[in-house]
């Protein structure tokens, strides 16, 4: 299970940056990343991003499934 580090309200008001997938590991997700269809979050706002999350994102993208919140191998994280 993924570890929730920040509550969504605190993430919403935090400064966020977009980083590469590799640099996002062990950082806090600044927005949810969702595979669509079916619309199930891979990582939720405020969760710690793991290498398993990144592997899932890449697997969905390779399968032709749209991944909302992951763009051009980048993801939004809370700035440290």
mmCIF file of C-alpha atoms in Angstrom:
data_model
loop_
_atom_site.group_PDB
_atom_site.id
_atom_site.type_symbol
_atom_site.label_atom_id
_atom_site.label_comp_id
_atom_site.label_asym_id
_atom_site.label_seq_id
_atom_site.Cartn_x
_atom_site.Cartn_y
_atom_site.Cartn_z
ATOM 1 C CA UNK A 1 0.000 0.000 0.000
ATOM 2 C CA UNK A 2 1.070 3.550 -0.666
ATOM 3 C CA UNK A 3 1.947 5.869 2.150
ATOM 4 C CA UNK A 4 -0.072 9.079 2.448
ATOM 5 C CA UNK A 5 2.317 11.833 3.507
ATOM 6 C CA UNK A 6 0.215 14.992 3.155
ATOM 7 C CA UNK A 7 -3.496 15.653 3.296
ATOM 8 C CA UNK A 8 -4.977 16.896 -0.011
ATOM 9 C CA UNK A 9 -5.665 20.388 1.369
ATOM 10 C CA UNK A 10 -1.984 20.893 2.250
ATOM 11 C CA UNK A 11 -0.878 19.564 -1.147
ATOM 12 C CA UNK A 12 -3.316 21.885 -2.916
ATOM 13 C CA UNK A 13 -1.767 24.950 -1.267
ATOM 14 C CA UNK A 14 1.849 23.763 -1.638
ATOM 15 C CA UNK A 15 4.216 24.816 -4.385
ATOM 16 C CA UNK A 16 4.478 22.077 -6.981
ATOM 17 C CA UNK A 17 6.909 21.274 -9.794
ATOM 18 C CA UNK A 18 6.954 18.810 -12.673
ATOM 19 C CA UNK A 19 9.830 16.302 -12.622
ATOM 20 C CA UNK A 20 10.835 13.193 -14.544
ATOM 21 C CA UNK A 21 9.457 9.838 -13.437
ATOM 22 C CA UNK A 22 12.864 8.811 -12.100
ATOM 23 C CA UNK A 23 13.185 11.968 -9.967
ATOM 24 C CA UNK A 24 9.635 11.575 -8.627
ATOM 25 C CA UNK A 25 10.354 8.381 -6.671
ATOM 26 C CA UNK A 26 10.050 8.960 -2.895
ATOM 27 C CA UNK A 27 8.504 12.410 -3.495
ATOM 28 C CA UNK A 28 4.939 13.490 -2.670
ATOM 29 C CA UNK A 29 2.441 13.434 -5.545
ATOM 30 C CA UNK A 30 1.203 16.937 -6.332
ATOM 31 C CA UNK A 31 -1.785 15.580 -8.233
ATOM 32 C CA UNK A 32 -3.429 12.234 -8.790
ATOM 33 C CA UNK A 33 -2.304 9.987 -11.648
ATOM 34 C CA UNK A 34 -5.199 8.020 -13.111
ATOM 35 C CA UNK A 35 -5.409 5.249 -15.708
ATOM 36 C CA UNK A 36 -8.407 5.889 -17.962
ATOM 37 C CA UNK A 37 -10.258 3.712 -18.655
ATOM 38 C CA UNK A 38 -11.149 2.472 -16.075
ATOM 39 C CA UNK A 39 -10.551 5.685 -14.085
ATOM 40 C CA UNK A 40 -8.734 4.128 -11.142
ATOM 41 C CA UNK A 41 -5.988 6.206 -9.476
ATOM 42 C CA UNK A 42 -2.486 4.773 -9.682
ATOM 43 C CA UNK A 43 -1.192 7.322 -7.193
ATOM 44 C CA UNK A 44 -3.311 9.836 -5.288
ATOM 45 C CA UNK A 45 -2.667 13.411 -4.303
ATOM 46 C CA UNK A 46 -0.439 13.462 -1.208
ATOM 47 C CA UNK A 47 0.864 9.912 -1.533
ATOM 48 C CA UNK A 48 4.525 9.011 -1.598
ATOM 49 C CA UNK A 49 5.433 7.955 -5.149
ATOM 50 C CA UNK A 50 7.181 4.593 -5.348
ATOM 51 C CA UNK A 51 9.048 2.781 -8.088
ATOM 52 C CA UNK A 52 6.039 0.438 -8.263
ATOM 53 C CA UNK A 53 3.780 3.407 -9.112
ATOM 54 C CA UNK A 54 6.133 4.422 -11.915
ATOM 55 C CA UNK A 55 6.243 0.852 -13.236
ATOM 56 C CA UNK A 56 2.422 0.770 -13.332
ATOM 57 C CA UNK A 57 2.275 4.131 -15.123
ATOM 58 C CA UNK A 58 4.741 2.903 -17.747
ATOM 59 C CA UNK A 59 2.901 -0.405 -18.179
ATOM 60 C CA UNK A 60 -0.442 1.326 -18.717
ATOM 61 C CA UNK A 61 1.092 3.812 -21.172
ATOM 62 C CA UNK A 62 2.792 1.013 -23.135
ATOM 63 C CA UNK A 63 -0.559 -0.807 -23.325
ATOM 64 C CA UNK A 64 -2.117 2.276 -24.928
ATOM 65 C CA UNK A 65 -4.172 3.250 -21.881
ATOM 66 C CA UNK A 66 -4.404 6.983 -21.251
ATOM 67 C CA UNK A 67 -2.654 8.017 -18.050
ATOM 68 C CA UNK A 68 -4.026 11.325 -16.776
ATOM 69 C CA UNK A 69 -1.532 13.271 -14.654
ATOM 70 C CA UNK A 70 1.590 11.835 -16.279
ATOM 71 C CA UNK A 71 2.736 13.808 -19.290
ATOM 72 C CA UNK A 72 5.834 13.257 -21.432
ATOM 73 C CA UNK A 73 7.455 11.074 -18.758
ATOM 74 C CA UNK A 74 6.913 13.763 -16.117
ATOM 75 C CA UNK A 75 4.753 13.971 -13.030
ATOM 76 C CA UNK A 76 3.778 16.808 -10.675
ATOM 77 C CA UNK A 77 5.266 16.618 -7.161
ATOM 78 C CA UNK A 78 5.291 18.859 -4.113
ATOM 79 C CA UNK A 79 8.409 21.004 -4.168
ATOM 80 C CA UNK A 80 10.777 20.225 -1.303
#
